[in-house]
Amino acid sequence: MASASITLTNTMSIWRDRAAPIETDAFVPDGDYDLVVVGAGLTGLVTGLLFARAGMRVAVLEARSVGAATTGNTTAKLSLLQGKHLSEMLRHTSVKMGQAYVDGNREGMMWLLRYCEEHGVPVQRKTAFSYASSPGAVDRVNEEYRAGVALGLDVTRESSIDVPFPVHGAVALADQAQFDPMDVLAELARDFRRHGGTLIEDVRVQRVRPGDPNRILTNRGLVTADKVVLATGMPIMNRGLYFAKEQAQRSYALAFRVPGRLPDGMFLSVDLPTRSVRTAPMGEAGDSDYLLIGGNGHPVGRHPSPLSLVNDLTRWTELHFPGAERTHSWSAQDYEPVGRVPFVGWMPRSRGQVFFASGYDKWGMTNAVAASLTLAGDILGGHIPWAQTLHRRTTTLQDAGSFIGANAAVGVAAVRGYTRAWLRQMPADEPAEGRGVVTHDGVRPIGMSTVDGASCTVSAVCPHLAGVLSWNNLELSWDCPLHGSRFSASGRLLEGPATRDLRRFA
Ligand SMILES: Cc1cc2nc3c(=O)[nH]c(=O)nc-3n(C[C@H](O)[C@H](O)[C@H](O)COP(=O)(O)OP(=O)(O)OC[C@H]3O[C@@H](n4cnc5c(N)ncnc54)[C@H](O)[C@@H]3O)c2cc1C
């Protein structure tokens, strides 16, 4: 499907590197729509398409470009076996709720596979494996196997699998799938516009005022709509406190050219350090597939050296796949919800006019579509039994415990950020190339960095909820350890629940 040649040692995802341009529309100030969808990732585009097909006037407003945040940087395994997710979910919720989750994911998966087939988007069918990389993790594999059986999946228990890295047993589920997520987004965008939808890039929604109609304030002017869907990853509205019920998790992915045979399947370790393995048929004619390796996730803004994590993944790959040559490395984040079941539905105190979907816990290829189907059922009318069950989720004692734990960690990160900023004297010189330091000017935390020879000083306080940012030495960005907002060295907002850039001082 996609065009363009691949650049070696690129810091863009292999999908975005090769993606052909996507046609979009111009922003119309004071535009009025039946539905505005905020965000053009998988959730936003599937939702937009479902409503455009139903004859509604729909606009999808995207702050950056289609797929720029998580969907264009995913590893795009479309699978009902999801690492150790099923057994972890069953620790938090009932089998009935877990079954509704699997049913929704199955429907999301079937929808996407059917869509790809009908629209000529290439998909490779593969067996998914959740494996133990050490003897101590065999119990986790057994637990995942039992969870899969309890939830009606045709999982099998494998004592060994044909891969060149250590495996001490695995669960397998045949006939899952993988694809290029930018192929899918490009086709959804085309189809959405063919159905009369309006797709606008480079327009950031800064605030939504619920009302009749809803007023959507953007950096380029006001638009109005009868209904709004926030498909922004973590919701950009604070009501409902979803920022405190999810944790932003950043992780890393690399592509390699490898001499010799590659493993056939999609693999994810159930133990740490996480290793995610798949292939991608990306070569020009005659070339072999690329090998994709992912893992080493951590809460956004809380690792001292993301660069070391990519180096670690590279070393692991070179050890197990001799001769591997890295072509791409990239990073992205997704949101882990308390209770491990996504949040989908209407925003509290929005008069039932503003909806959102979030918290896919790195399993958005199925969950994004399930969420879009749920929202279409909620808004257009329709009875989807698994969606009704998922709407009835409640917070268990255990959820409350992990909620308190996660927010205590946020509190610690907040205090640590301010203490470090205040203790650090302003450096006499500008930081060296690729470096960033947080210091203070009076009581105000500031961030100083140098990237591509340009030195910048910005406010180091996140405009979302005032966390002190930390420097990301891999992506040369300012990352918030509280709720995962990220900014470029010059202060431009990249992603997360914030809606404004950082103040720039120099
Ligand atoms: C490294 C990694 C690997 C993964 N691998 C897999 C996998 O193998 N299988 C799987 O199922 N899932 C995987 N996931 C998860 C999956 O990629 C995500 O759950 C999914 O892509 C989320 O889609 P989305 O549309 O909700 O969010 P996004 O793709 O992030 O889309 C949200 C969009 O909203 C835009 N936006 C944000 N704020 C605003 C605003 N104020 N105004 C306008 N626009 C805004 C953003 O720019 C963005 O384009 C992975 C995630 C990561 C991080």
PDB file of C-alpha atoms in Angstrom, residues 441 444-448 455-461 490 502-506:
ATOM      1  CA  ASP A 441      14.547  31.614  38.278  1.00  0.00           C
ATOM      2  CA  ARG A 444       9.823  29.561  39.107  1.00  0.00           C
ATOM      3  CA  PRO A 445      11.148  26.210  37.733  1.00  0.00           C
ATOM      4  CA  ILE A 446      12.615  26.685  34.272  1.00  0.00           C
ATOM      5  CA  GLY A 447      14.018  24.272  31.702  1.00  0.00           C
ATOM      6  CA  MET A 448      17.125  25.083  29.663  1.00  0.00           C
ATOM      7  CA  SER A 455      19.391  26.992  23.148  1.00  0.00           C
ATOM      8  CA  CYS A 456      15.951  27.545  24.650  1.00  0.00           C
ATOM      9  CA  THR A 457      14.631  28.451  28.061  1.00  0.00           C
ATOM     10  CA  VAL A 458      11.039  27.487  28.801  1.00  0.00           C
ATOM     11  CA  SER A 459       8.812  27.228  31.846  1.00  0.00           C
ATOM     12  CA  ALA A 460       9.417  23.776  33.356  1.00  0.00           C
ATOM     13  CA  VAL A 461       5.918  23.713  34.832  1.00  0.00           C
ATOM     14  CA  SER A 490      11.170  24.882  22.419  1.00  0.00           C
ATOM     15  CA  LEU A 502       4.993  25.947  27.532  1.00  0.00           C
ATOM     16  CA  ARG A 503       5.844  29.593  28.113  1.00  0.00           C
ATOM     17  CA  ARG A 504       9.098  30.363  26.360  1.00  0.00           C
ATOM     18  CA  PHE A 505      11.518  32.799  27.956  1.00  0.00           C
ATOM     19  CA  ALA A 506      14.485  32.740  25.567  1.00  0.00           C
TER      20      ALA A 506
END
